[in-house]
PDB file of C-alpha atoms in Angstrom:
ATOM      1  CA  MET A   1      60.162  45.221 112.276  1.00  0.00           C
ATOM      2  CA  VAL A   2      62.737  44.334 109.273  1.00  0.00           C
ATOM      3  CA  THR A   3      65.513  46.813 109.122  1.00  0.00           C
ATOM      4  CA  ARG A   4      68.510  47.629 107.411  1.00  0.00           C
ATOM      5  CA  PRO A   5      71.672  49.495 107.761  1.00  0.00           C
ATOM      6  CA  GLN A   6      72.140  53.139 106.859  1.00  0.00           C
ATOM      7  CA  GLU A   7      75.636  54.108 107.581  1.00  0.00           C
ATOM      8  CA  THR A   8      75.657  56.694 104.727  1.00  0.00           C
ATOM      9  CA  ARG A   9      74.258  59.950 104.373  1.00  0.00           C
ATOM     10  CA  PRO A  10      70.933  58.807 101.657  1.00  0.00           C
ATOM     11  CA  ILE A  11      71.302  62.567  99.864  1.00  0.00           C
ATOM     12  CA  CYS A  12      74.964  63.003 100.012  1.00  0.00           C
ATOM     13  CA  GLY A  13      76.344  59.504 100.154  1.00  0.00           C
ATOM     14  CA  GLN A  14      79.204  60.123 102.855  1.00  0.00           C
ATOM     15  CA  PHE A  15      79.570  58.161 105.636  1.00  0.00           C
ATOM     16  CA  GLY A  16      78.307  59.136 109.171  1.00  0.00           C
ATOM     17  CA  SER A  17      79.650  59.143 112.686  1.00  0.00           C
ATOM     18  CA  ILE A  18      77.341  57.664 115.665  1.00  0.00           C
ATOM     19  CA  PHE A  19      76.813  60.457 118.177  1.00  0.00           C
ATOM     20  CA  LEU A  20      73.870  59.007 119.551  1.00  0.00           C
ATOM     21  CA  HIS A  21      73.485  54.957 120.379  1.00  0.00           C
ATOM     22  CA  ASP A  22      70.880  52.628 122.278  1.00  0.00           C
ATOM     23  CA  LEU A  23      68.307  54.872 121.691  1.00  0.00           C
ATOM     24  CA  GLN A  24      64.654  53.468 121.957  1.00  0.00           C
ATOM     25  CA  ASP A  25      61.364  54.618 120.909  1.00  0.00           C
ATOM     26  CA  LYS A  26      59.174  55.918 124.431  1.00  0.00           C
ATOM     27  CA  LEU A  27      56.423  57.658 122.395  1.00  0.00           C
ATOM     28  CA  PHE A  28      55.076  55.133 120.255  1.00  0.00           C
ATOM     29  CA  GLY A  29      56.758  51.840 121.356  1.00  0.00           C
ATOM     30  CA  VAL A  30      58.704  50.642 118.518  1.00  0.00           C
ATOM     31  CA  PRO A  31      60.124  47.864 119.182  1.00  0.00           C
ATOM     32  CA  GLY A  32      64.683  48.020 118.789  1.00  0.00           C
ATOM     33  CA  LYS A  33      67.655  50.124 119.872  1.00  0.00           C
ATOM     34  CA  TRP A  34      68.740  52.830 117.675  1.00  0.00           C
ATOM     35  CA  SER A  35      71.635  55.172 116.958  1.00  0.00           C
ATOM     36  CA  LEU A  36      71.605  58.746 115.451  1.00  0.00           C
ATOM     37  CA  GLN A  37      74.443  59.392 112.454  1.00  0.00           C
ATOM     38  CA  ARG A  38      76.102  62.890 111.258  1.00  0.00           C
ATOM     39  CA  CYS A  39      76.970  63.329 108.319  1.00  0.00           C
ATOM     40  CA  ARG A  40      80.856  63.452 108.528  1.00  0.00           C
ATOM     41  CA  ASN A  41      80.509  65.926 105.262  1.00  0.00           C
ATOM     42  CA  ASP A  42      81.570  69.393 107.117  1.00  0.00           C
ATOM     43  CA  ALA A  43      78.927  70.813 104.366  1.00  0.00           C
ATOM     44  CA  CYS A  44      76.301  68.494 105.045  1.00  0.00           C
ATOM     45  CA  ARG A  45      76.189  67.582 108.765  1.00  0.00           C
ATOM     46  CA  SER A  46      72.941  65.972 108.620  1.00  0.00           C
ATOM     47  CA  ILE A  47      71.486  63.676 110.999  1.00  0.00           C
ATOM     48  CA  TRP A  48      69.724  60.277 109.974  1.00  0.00           C
ATOM     49  CA  ILE A  49      68.587  57.321 111.984  1.00  0.00           C
ATOM     50  CA  ASP A  50      70.228  53.675 111.273  1.00  0.00           C
ATOM     51  CA  PRO A  51      69.408  51.152 111.148  1.00  0.00           C
ATOM     52  CA  VAL A  52      66.215  52.046 108.910  1.00  0.00           C
ATOM     53  CA  ILE A  53      62.821  50.084 109.102  1.00  0.00           C
ATOM     54  CA  VAL A  54      62.556  48.732 105.591  1.00  0.00           C
ATOM     55  CA  GLU A  55      59.793  50.256 103.770  1.00  0.00           C
ATOM     56  CA  ALA A  56      57.627  47.495 103.268  1.00  0.00           C
ATOM     57  CA  GLU A  57      57.381  47.627 107.012  1.00  0.00           C
ATOM     58  CA  LEU A  58      57.046  51.401 107.946  1.00  0.00           C
ATOM     59  CA  HIS A  59      53.516  51.306 108.435  1.00  0.00           C
ATOM     60  CA  LYS A  60      54.257  49.153 111.203  1.00  0.00           C
ATOM     61  CA  ALA A  61      56.036  51.698 112.873  1.00  0.00           C
ATOM     62  CA  TYR A  62      52.916  54.114 113.237  1.00  0.00           C
ATOM     63  CA  ARG A  63      50.300  51.850 114.305  1.00  0.00           C
ATOM     64  CA  SER A  64      49.445  53.786 117.266  1.00  0.00           C
ATOM     65  CA  TYR A  65      50.531  57.162 115.819  1.00  0.00           C
TER      66      TYR A  65
END
């Protein structure tokens, strides 16, 4: 699957800090390793996955879903 970095929060545009890394999808077996980032903006503090699968490839992640 093709991925792209997602170092900033998609909504507020703020950078994040990695707090979990080298995660693997054990539920659906999507290949790759992922990190979770937390927004540095104290008013936001949202969490997102990094890297993200590009939209055109997203259906591949849910083949067995």
